[in-house]
XYZ file of C-alpha atoms in Angstrom:
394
model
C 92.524 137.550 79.678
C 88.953 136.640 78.823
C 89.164 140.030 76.214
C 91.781 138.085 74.869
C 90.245 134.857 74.266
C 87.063 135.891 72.859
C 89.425 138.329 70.331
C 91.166 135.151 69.255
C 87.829 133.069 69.475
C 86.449 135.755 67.067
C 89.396 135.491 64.620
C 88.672 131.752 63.934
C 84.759 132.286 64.194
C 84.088 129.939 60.836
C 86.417 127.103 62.255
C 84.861 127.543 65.801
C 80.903 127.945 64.560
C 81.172 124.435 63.222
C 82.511 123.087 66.564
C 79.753 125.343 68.805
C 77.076 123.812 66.423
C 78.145 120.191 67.582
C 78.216 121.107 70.867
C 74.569 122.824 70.596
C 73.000 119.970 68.818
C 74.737 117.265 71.157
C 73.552 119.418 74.416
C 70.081 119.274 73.062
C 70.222 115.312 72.552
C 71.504 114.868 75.848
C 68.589 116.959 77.404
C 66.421 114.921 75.268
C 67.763 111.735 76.575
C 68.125 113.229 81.072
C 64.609 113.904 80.315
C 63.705 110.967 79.363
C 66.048 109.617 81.701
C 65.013 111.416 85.081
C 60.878 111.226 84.036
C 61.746 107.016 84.228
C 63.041 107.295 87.306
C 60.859 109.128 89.074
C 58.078 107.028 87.721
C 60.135 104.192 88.781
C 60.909 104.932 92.161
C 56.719 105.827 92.766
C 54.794 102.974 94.065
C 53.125 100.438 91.928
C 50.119 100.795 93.765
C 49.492 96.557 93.407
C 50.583 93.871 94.612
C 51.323 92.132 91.212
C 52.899 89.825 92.449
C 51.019 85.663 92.757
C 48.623 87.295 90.422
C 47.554 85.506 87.104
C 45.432 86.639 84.616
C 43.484 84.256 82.447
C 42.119 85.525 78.762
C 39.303 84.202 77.337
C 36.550 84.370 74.700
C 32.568 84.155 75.345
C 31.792 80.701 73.471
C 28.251 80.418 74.743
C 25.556 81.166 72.059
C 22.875 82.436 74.569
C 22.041 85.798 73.843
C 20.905 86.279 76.908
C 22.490 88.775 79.890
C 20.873 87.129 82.978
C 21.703 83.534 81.782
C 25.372 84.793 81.014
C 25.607 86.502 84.445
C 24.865 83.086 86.259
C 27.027 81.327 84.457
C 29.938 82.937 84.631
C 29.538 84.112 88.428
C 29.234 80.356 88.768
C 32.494 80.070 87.296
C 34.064 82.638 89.716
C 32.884 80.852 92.570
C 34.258 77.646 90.814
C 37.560 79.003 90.830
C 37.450 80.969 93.955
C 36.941 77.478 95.471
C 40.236 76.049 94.258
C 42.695 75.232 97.308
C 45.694 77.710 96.178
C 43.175 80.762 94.593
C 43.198 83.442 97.347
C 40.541 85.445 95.387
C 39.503 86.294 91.286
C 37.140 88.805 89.836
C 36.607 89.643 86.278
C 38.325 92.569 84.189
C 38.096 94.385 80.735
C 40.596 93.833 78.813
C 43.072 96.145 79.751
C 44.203 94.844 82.497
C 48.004 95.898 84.320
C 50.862 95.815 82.144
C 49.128 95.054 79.103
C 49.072 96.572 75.441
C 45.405 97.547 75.943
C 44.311 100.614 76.537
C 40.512 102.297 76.123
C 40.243 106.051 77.356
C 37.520 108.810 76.684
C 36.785 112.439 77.445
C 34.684 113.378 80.869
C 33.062 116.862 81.900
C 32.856 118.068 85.357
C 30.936 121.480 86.330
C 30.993 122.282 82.787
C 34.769 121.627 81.992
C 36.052 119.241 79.371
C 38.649 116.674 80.303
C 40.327 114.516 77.601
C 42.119 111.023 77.758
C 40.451 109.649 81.214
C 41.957 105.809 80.831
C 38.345 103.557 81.359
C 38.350 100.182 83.187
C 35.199 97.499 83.368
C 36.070 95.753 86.763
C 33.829 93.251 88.981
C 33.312 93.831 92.875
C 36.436 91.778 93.570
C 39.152 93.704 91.805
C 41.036 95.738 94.680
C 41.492 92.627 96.948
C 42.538 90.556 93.965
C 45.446 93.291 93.291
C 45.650 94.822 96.976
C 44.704 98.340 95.625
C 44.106 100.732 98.522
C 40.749 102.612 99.056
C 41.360 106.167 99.815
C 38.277 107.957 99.695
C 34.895 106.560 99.932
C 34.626 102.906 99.012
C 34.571 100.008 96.335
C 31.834 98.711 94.601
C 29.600 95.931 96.467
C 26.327 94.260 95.329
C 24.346 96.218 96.632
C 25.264 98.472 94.010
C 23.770 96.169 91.486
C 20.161 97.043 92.344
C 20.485 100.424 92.256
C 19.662 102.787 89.802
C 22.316 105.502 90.203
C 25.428 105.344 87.962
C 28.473 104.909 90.021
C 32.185 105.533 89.647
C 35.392 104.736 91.217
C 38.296 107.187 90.109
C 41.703 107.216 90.775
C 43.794 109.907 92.678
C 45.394 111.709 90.101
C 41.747 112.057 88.491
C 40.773 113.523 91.869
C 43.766 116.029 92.629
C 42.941 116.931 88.480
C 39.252 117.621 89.157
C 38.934 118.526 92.542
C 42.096 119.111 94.346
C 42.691 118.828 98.051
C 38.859 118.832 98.158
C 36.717 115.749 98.673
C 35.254 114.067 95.325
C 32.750 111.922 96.800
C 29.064 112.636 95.960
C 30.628 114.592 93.155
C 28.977 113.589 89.593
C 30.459 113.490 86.103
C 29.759 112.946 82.888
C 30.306 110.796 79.552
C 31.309 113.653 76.811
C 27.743 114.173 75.263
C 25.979 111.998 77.139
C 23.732 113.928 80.184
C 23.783 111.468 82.294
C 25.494 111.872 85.651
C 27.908 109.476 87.288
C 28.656 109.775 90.798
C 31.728 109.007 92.835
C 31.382 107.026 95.665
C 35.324 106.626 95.943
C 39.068 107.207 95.036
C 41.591 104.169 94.801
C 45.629 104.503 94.949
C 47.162 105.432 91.552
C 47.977 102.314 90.092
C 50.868 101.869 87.112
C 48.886 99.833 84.654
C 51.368 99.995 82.231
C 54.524 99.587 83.766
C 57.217 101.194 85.739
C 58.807 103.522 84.306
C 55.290 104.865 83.248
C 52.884 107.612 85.041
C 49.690 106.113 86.058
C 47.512 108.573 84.543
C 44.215 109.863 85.382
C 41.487 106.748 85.494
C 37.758 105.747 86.160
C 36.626 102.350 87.292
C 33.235 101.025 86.576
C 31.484 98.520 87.678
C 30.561 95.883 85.276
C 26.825 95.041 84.638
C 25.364 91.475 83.422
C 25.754 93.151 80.062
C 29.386 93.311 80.426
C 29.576 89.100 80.265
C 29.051 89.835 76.099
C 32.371 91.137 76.119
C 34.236 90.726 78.895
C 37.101 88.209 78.592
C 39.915 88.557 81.469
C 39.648 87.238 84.523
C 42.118 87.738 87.290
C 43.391 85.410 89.997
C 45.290 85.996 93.387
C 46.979 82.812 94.207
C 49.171 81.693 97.306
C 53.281 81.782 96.478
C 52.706 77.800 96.472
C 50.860 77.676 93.436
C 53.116 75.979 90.928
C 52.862 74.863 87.298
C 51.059 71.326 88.054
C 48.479 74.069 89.459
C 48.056 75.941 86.714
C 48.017 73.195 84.415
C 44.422 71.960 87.230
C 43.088 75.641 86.723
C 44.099 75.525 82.794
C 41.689 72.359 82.088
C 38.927 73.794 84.507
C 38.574 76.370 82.201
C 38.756 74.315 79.136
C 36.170 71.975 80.551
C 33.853 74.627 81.558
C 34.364 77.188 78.460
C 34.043 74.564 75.263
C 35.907 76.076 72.119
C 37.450 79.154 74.036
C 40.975 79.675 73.567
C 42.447 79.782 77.265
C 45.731 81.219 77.759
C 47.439 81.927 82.055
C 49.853 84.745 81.844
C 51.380 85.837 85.312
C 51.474 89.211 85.882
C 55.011 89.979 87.052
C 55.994 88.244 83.851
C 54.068 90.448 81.959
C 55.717 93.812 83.555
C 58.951 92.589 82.635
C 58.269 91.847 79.277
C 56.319 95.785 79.081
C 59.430 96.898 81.012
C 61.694 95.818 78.500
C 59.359 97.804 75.756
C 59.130 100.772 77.432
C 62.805 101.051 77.361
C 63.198 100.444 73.735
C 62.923 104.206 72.999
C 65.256 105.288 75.396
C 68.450 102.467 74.910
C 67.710 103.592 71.176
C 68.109 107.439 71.964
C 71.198 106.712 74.262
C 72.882 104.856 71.443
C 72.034 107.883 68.886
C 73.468 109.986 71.923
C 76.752 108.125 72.708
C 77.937 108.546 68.489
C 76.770 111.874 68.592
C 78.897 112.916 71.849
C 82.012 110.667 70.485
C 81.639 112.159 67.536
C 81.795 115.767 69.292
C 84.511 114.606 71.625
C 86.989 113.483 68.722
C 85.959 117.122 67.125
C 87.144 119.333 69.915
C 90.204 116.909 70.324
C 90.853 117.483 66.678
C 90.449 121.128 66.922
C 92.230 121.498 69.852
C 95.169 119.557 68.332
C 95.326 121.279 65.156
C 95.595 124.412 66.689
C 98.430 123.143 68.807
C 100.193 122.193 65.569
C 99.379 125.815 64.052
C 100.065 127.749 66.929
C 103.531 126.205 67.999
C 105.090 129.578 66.909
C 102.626 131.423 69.092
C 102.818 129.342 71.963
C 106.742 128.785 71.698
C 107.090 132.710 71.867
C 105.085 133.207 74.960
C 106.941 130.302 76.430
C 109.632 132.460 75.978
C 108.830 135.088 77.010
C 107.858 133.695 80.584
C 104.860 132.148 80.142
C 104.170 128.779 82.242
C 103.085 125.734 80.524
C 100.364 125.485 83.376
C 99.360 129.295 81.834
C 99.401 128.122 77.901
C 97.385 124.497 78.954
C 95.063 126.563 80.891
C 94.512 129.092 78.071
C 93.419 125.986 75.512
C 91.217 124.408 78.280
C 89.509 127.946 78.703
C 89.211 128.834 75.142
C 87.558 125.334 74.868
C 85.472 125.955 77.877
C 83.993 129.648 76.298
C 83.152 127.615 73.239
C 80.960 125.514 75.436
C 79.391 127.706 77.457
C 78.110 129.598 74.225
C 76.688 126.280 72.804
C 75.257 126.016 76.570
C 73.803 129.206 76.384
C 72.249 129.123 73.092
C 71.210 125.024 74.308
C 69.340 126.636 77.608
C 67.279 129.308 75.877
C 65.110 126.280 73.932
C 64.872 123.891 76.495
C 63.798 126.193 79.039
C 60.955 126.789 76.383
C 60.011 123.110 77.712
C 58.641 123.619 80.992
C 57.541 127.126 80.002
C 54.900 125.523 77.516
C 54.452 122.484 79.521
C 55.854 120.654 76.212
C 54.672 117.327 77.011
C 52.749 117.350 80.277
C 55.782 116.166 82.322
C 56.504 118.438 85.418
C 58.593 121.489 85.674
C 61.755 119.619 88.049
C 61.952 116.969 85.491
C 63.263 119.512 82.793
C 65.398 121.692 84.795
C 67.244 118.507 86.591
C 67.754 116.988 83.025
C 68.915 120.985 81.816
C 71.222 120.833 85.216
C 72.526 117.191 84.363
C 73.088 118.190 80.484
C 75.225 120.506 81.261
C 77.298 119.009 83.968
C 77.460 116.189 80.922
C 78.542 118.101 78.155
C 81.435 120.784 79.995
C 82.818 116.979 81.677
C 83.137 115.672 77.533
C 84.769 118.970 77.155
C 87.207 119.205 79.976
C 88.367 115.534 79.180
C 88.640 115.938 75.397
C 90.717 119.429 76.171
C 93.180 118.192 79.261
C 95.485 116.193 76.887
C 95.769 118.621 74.350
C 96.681 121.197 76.647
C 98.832 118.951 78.220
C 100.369 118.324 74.527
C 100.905 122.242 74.573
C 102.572 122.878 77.746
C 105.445 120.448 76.973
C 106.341 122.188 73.984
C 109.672 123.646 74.341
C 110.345 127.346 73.458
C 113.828 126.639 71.326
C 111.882 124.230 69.057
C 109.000 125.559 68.606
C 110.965 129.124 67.574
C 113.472 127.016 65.527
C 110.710 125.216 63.487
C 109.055 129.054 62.707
């Protein structure tokens, strides 16, 4: 039977190339868009690694016109304590700018035991930063000050920096360094992975270093843990402190879980845009093998009236449409599979190896379900021809 299909498959091969193209190009879109799909869950469903939640985060610019690092480093650890002492703060500590779930990002290249690593995401964070966020510790510990008189350069890194660098191995005492510069860092812990931008986002290798007085120059973020009771007559209190204390700094609060929402929302831009390309593509592909399969209904009512006549079911002639559809696909499929399986074979964009073969898996599954319900009617259609008609009409 098959011998038989792909004979009259073959005899039509310029009206059925044009349909096996469609099917190709929407198999590869719809990998495009499980892979997509499945890598945003999998980020999604992986802790945050903070508790974002009752977390504000209040920008700032330096408006003092002292020049000077130690006078900057009193004042504005007196304005910590300031607001550390407010009823509702549970605790604050300062930030660089690129703080969770914000558009801000500053990364550079490291080198460990002689190997370069490239886009290691940077933080500038104060001694208070895990218990403002509730990051876990697990390796080693956080910074404290009595890591401000010492002389050693010290690092916090994250845990996909450590399983990069050093594997199941410990990193602590381990010592890096800045691209050219000779200096050596050393770690003295590893903190939980933690989603800075979002969640449908990987959290990324990362270093965290402790800010110095120099950093007050430049450092304008601070962020604030706050009991669920804090409300907006609150903020508006902790709003004027910092107008009062900073003169002629713009002050803006933004809350934290409001701020993953709105990054959310952006991070998902790409892929509702790539579904919608995706959903004209496959309509477009679905009203094409309908369309085939209908015309050749219409041209083949002489061949399908004589094997109806012959003895031939109308289960066996609706089956033989459905299958001749079905061999169309699976060459598309087959054609599809050889390039994306070139994905995880070149480790095309750093994602793992699962996320490509479920989204080849689910592509598939996708494309032979538009076929089999785009071919079921026409076949249908064929079956209830009548042998006398059809015969009569040829």
């Amino acid at each position: 039977m098959f011998k038989h299909l792909f004979k009259l498959i073959w005899n039509k091969k310029k009206q059925n190339s044009l349909l096996i193209a469609e099917i190709l190009l929407s198999f590869m879109v719809m990998f495009a868009v499980f892979t997509f799909g499945v890598n945003s869950y999998r980020n999604y469903v992986t802790p945050m690694g903070i508790d974002y939640e009752h977390v504000w985060v209040i920008n700032y610019n330096n408006s003092l016109k002292t020049t000077s690092s130690d006078s900057l480093a009193l004042f504005y650890e007196s304005l910590l304590r300031n607001i550390k002492s407010m009823p509702k703060v549970i605790d604050a500590g300062y930030s660089s700018n690129n703080v969770p779930f914000s558009s801000s990002h500053s990364s550079s290249g490291i080198k460990y035991d002689g190997e370069e690593f490239d886009r290691v995401n940077q933080f500038t964070v104060d001694d208070n930063y895990t218990n403002t966020l509730g990051a876990k510790m697990i390796e080693g510990r956080w910074y404290n000050k009595e890591d401000k008189a010492g002389k050693q350069r010290l690092t916090v890194i994250n845990n996909s920096l450590k399983e990069k660098l050093f594997g199941n191995t410990t990193a602590l005492g381990k010592y890096l360094t800045y691209g050219d510069d000779k200096a050596k860092i050393k770690i003295i812990g590893v903190v939980n992975d933690i989603k800075f931008d979002g969640d449908y986002q990987v959290a990324g290798p990362s270093m965290y270093g402790r800010a110095d007085t120099s950093a007050y120059h430049w450092l304008s973020r601070i962020l604030v843990k706050v009991s669920p009771d804090a409300d907006a007559a609150f903020e508006g209190r902790l709003y004027k402190m910092m107008a009062n204390t900073l003169k002629n700094s713009n002050i803006e609060i933004e809350h934290l879980d409001n701020k993953l929402t709105a990054y959310n929302k952006f991070t998902l831009v790409p892929l509702i845009i790539l579904s919608i390309v995706a959903a004209f593509l496959i309509i477009n592909v679905a009203l094409g093998i309908f369309g085939v399969l209908w015309y050749n209904i219409n041209k083949r009512r002489g061949e399908i009236g004589l094997r109806r006549a012959i003895g031939a079911s109308g289960s066996s002639v609706s089956s033989q449409l459905v299958t001749e559809a079905l061999i169309l696909t699976t060459l598309s499929i087959i054609a599809g599979t050889f390039f994306a399986v070139q994905f995880p074979l070149l480790n095309v964009f750093d994602l793992p190896a699962g996320v490509y073969l479920t989204a080849i898996g689910l592509a598939i599954g996708f494309i032979y379900l538009v076929v089999i319900a785009c071919s079921l009617y026409p076949g249908n259609q064929a079956a209830a021809i009548y042998p006398a008609v059809a015969l009569h009409e040829e």
